[in-house]
mmCIF file of C-alpha atoms and ligand atoms in Angstrom:
data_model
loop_
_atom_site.group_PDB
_atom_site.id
_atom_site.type_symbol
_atom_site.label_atom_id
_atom_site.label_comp_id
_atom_site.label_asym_id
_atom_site.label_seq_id
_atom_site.Cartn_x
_atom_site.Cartn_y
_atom_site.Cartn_z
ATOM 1 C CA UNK A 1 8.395 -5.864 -24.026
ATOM 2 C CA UNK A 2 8.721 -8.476 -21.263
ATOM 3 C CA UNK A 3 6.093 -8.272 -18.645
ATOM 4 C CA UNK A 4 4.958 -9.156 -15.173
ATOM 5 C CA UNK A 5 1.924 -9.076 -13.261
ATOM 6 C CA UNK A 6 1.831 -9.353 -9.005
ATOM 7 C CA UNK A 7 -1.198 -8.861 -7.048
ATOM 8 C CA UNK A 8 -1.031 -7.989 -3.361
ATOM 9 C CA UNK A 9 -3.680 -8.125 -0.230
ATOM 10 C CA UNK A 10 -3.449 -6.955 3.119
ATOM 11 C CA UNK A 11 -5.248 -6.065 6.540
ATOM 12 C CA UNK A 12 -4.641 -4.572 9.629
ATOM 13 C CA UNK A 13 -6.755 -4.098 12.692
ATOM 14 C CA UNK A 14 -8.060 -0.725 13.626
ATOM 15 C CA UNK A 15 -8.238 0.705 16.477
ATOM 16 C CA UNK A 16 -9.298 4.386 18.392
ATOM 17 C CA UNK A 17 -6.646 7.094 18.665
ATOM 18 C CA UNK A 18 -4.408 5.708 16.590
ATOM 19 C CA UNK A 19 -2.763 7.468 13.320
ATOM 20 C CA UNK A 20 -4.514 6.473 10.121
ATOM 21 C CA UNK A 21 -2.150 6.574 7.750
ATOM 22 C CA UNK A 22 -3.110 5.386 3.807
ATOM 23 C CA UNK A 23 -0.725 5.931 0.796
ATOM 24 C CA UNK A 24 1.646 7.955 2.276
ATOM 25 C CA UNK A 25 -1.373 10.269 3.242
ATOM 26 C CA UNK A 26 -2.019 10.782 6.750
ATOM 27 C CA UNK A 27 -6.260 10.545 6.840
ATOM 28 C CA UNK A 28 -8.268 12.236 9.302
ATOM 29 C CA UNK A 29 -9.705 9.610 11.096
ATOM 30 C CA UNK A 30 -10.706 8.610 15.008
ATOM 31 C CA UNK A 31 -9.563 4.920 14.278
ATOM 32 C CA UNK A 32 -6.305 4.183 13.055
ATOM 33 C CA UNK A 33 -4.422 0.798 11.742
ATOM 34 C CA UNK A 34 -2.905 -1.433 14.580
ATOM 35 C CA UNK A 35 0.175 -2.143 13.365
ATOM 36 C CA UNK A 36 4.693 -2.415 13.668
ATOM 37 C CA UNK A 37 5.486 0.067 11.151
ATOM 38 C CA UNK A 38 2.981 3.231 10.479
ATOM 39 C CA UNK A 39 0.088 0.768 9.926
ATOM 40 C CA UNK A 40 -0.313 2.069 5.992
ATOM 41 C CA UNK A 41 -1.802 -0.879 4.961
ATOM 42 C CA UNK A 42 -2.346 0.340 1.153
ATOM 43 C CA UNK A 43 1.324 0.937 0.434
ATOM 44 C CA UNK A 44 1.765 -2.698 2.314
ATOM 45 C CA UNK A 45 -0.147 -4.393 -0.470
ATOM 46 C CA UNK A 46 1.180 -2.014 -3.340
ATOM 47 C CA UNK A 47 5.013 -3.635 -1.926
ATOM 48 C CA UNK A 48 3.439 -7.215 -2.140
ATOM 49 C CA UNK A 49 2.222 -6.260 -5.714
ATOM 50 C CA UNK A 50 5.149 -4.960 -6.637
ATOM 51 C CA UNK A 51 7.428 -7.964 -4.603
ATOM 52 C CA UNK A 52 4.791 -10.424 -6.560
ATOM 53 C CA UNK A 53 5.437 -9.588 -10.135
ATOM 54 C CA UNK A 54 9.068 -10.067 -9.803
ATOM 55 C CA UNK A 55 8.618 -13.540 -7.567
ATOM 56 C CA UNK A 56 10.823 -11.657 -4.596
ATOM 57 C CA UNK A 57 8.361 -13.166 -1.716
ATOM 58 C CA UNK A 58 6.384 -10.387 0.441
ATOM 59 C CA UNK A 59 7.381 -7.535 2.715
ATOM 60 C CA UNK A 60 7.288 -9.838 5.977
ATOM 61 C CA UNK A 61 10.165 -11.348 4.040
ATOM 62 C CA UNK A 62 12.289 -8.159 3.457
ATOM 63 C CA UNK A 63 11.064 -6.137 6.158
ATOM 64 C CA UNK A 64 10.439 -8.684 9.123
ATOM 65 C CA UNK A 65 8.195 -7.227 12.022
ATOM 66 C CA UNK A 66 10.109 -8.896 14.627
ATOM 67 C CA UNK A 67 12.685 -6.206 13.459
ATOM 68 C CA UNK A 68 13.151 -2.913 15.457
ATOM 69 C CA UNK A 69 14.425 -1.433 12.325
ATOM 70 C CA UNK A 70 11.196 -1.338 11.120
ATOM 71 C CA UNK A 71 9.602 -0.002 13.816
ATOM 72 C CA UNK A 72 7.241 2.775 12.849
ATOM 73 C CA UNK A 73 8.908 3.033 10.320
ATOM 74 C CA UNK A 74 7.386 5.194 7.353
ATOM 75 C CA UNK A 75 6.187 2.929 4.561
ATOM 76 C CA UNK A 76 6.837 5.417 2.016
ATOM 77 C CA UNK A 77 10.572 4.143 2.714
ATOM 78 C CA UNK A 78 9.480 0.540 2.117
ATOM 79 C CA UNK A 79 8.188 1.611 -0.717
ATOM 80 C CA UNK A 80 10.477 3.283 -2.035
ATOM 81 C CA UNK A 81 13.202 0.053 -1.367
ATOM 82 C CA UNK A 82 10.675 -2.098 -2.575
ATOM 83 C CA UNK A 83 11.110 0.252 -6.230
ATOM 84 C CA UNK A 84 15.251 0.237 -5.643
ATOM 85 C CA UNK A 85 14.944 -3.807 -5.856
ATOM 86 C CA UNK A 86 12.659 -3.618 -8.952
ATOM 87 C CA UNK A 87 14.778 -0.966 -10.914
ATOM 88 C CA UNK A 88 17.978 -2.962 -9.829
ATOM 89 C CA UNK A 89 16.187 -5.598 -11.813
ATOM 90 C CA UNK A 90 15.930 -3.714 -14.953
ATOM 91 C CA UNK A 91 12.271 -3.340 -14.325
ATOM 92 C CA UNK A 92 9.979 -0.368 -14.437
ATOM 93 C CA UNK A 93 6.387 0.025 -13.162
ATOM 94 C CA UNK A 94 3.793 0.169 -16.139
ATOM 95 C CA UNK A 95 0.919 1.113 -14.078
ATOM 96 C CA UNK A 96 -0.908 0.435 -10.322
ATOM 97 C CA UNK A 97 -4.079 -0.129 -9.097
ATOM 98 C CA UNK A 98 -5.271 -0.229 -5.223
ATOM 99 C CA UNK A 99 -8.232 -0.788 -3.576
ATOM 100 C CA UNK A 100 -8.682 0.051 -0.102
ATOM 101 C CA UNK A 101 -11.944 -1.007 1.489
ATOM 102 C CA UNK A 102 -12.937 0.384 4.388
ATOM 103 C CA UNK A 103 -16.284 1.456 5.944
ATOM 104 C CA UNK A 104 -15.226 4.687 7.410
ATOM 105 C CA UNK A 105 -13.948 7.832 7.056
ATOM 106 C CA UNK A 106 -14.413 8.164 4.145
ATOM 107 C CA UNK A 107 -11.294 8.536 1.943
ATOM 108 C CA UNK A 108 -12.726 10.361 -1.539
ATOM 109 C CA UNK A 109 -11.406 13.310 -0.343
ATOM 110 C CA UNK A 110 -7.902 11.680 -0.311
ATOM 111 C CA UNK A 111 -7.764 9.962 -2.956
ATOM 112 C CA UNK A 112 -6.022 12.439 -5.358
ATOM 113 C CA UNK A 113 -3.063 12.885 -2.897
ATOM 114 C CA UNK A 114 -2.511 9.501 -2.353
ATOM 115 C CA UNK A 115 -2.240 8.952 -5.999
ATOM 116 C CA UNK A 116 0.571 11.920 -6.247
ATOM 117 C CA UNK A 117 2.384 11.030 -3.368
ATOM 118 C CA UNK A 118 2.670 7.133 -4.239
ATOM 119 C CA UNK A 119 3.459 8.175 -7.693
ATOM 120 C CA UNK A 120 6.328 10.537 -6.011
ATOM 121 C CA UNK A 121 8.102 7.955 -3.994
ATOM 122 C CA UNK A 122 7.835 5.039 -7.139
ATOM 123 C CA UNK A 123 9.426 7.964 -9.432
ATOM 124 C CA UNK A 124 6.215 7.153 -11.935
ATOM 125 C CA UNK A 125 3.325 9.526 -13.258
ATOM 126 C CA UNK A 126 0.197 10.183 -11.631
ATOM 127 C CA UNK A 127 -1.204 8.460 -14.405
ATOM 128 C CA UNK A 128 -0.544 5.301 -13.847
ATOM 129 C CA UNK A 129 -1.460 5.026 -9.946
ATOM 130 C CA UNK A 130 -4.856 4.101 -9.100
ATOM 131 C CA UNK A 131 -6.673 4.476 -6.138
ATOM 132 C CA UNK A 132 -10.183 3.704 -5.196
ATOM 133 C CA UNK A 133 -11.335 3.479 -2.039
ATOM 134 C CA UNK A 134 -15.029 1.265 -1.378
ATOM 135 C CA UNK A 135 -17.196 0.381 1.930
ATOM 136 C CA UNK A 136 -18.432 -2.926 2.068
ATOM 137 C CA UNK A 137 -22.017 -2.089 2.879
ATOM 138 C CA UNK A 138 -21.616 -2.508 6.584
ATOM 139 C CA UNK A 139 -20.805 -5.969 5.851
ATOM 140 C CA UNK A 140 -17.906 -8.254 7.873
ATOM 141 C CA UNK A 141 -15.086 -7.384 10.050
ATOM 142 C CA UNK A 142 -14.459 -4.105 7.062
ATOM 143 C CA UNK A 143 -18.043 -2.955 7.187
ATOM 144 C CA UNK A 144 -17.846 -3.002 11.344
ATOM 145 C CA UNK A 145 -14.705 -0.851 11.159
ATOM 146 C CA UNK A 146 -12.601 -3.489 13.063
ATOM 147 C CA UNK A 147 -10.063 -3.492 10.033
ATOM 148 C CA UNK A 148 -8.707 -1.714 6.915
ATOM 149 C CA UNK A 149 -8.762 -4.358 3.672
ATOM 150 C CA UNK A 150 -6.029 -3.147 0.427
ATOM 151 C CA UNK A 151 -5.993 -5.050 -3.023
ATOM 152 C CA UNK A 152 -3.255 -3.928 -5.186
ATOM 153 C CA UNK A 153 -2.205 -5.306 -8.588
ATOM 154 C CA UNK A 154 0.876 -4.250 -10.502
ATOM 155 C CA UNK A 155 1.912 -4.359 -13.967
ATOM 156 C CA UNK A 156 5.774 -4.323 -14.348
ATOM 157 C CA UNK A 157 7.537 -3.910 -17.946
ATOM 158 C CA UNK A 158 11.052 -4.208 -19.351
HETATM 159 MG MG1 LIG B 1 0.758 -4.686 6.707
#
């Protein structure tokens, strides 16, 4: 079997009032990601993951933010194009693995749902999404709640 590894990393800003919205899961939360689409900043770096195995660029490139297509739009459906370009490939996802830090809320409680639902949209089983969520200790801009910090990595086979 041919494979291929990508690794993806994003931020985004938080701020009060707005939606928090984390692998397709929207998270009870006061603060919420600052961003052009629906802010979920873990499905942003599972796309550059994915995008990365395959050498395809990043999701700035294939969803530009200075788009109004793409505004607010619900990652779940860049996820789910991000999968269309990977099958179309001949490619299949062997397994995922994300983590989100971020000081607060805290996510444990979500974590299970965000696994199901991000397995839903990539047509995969549960099995092989991961997702762990870790503070950083009330260190830096994560540990002061000014932003939301994903690291995905994907393993692609064919
Ligand atoms: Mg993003």
């Amino acid at each position: 079997m041919d494979i291929r590894i990508g690794n993806g990393y994003d931020v985004h800003a938080l701020a009060e009032g707005l939606p928090l919205w984390l692998g397709g899961v929207l998270v009870e939360s006061p603060i919420g990601c600052i961003a052009h689409s629906d802010g979920d900043v873990a499905i942003h770096a599972l796309c550059d993951a994915l995008l990365g195995a395959l050498a395809l660029g990043d999701i700035g490139k294939h969803f530009p933010d200075t788009s109004s297509e793409f505004k607010g739009i619900d990652s779940k459906i860049l996820l789910a194009r991000v999968m269309e370009l990977i099958r179309r490939e001949g490619w299949n996802v062997v397994n995922a693995d994300i983590t989100i830090a971020m000081q607060r809320p805290k996510l444990a409680p979500y974590i299970v749902a965000m696994r199901e639902c991000l397995a839903e949209v990539m047509q995969i089983s549960v099995d092989r999404v991961s997702v762990k969520a870790t503070t950083t200790e009330n260190l830096g801009f994560v540990g002061r709640s000014e932003g939301c910090e994903v690291y995905a990595v994907a393993l692609l086979g064919k």
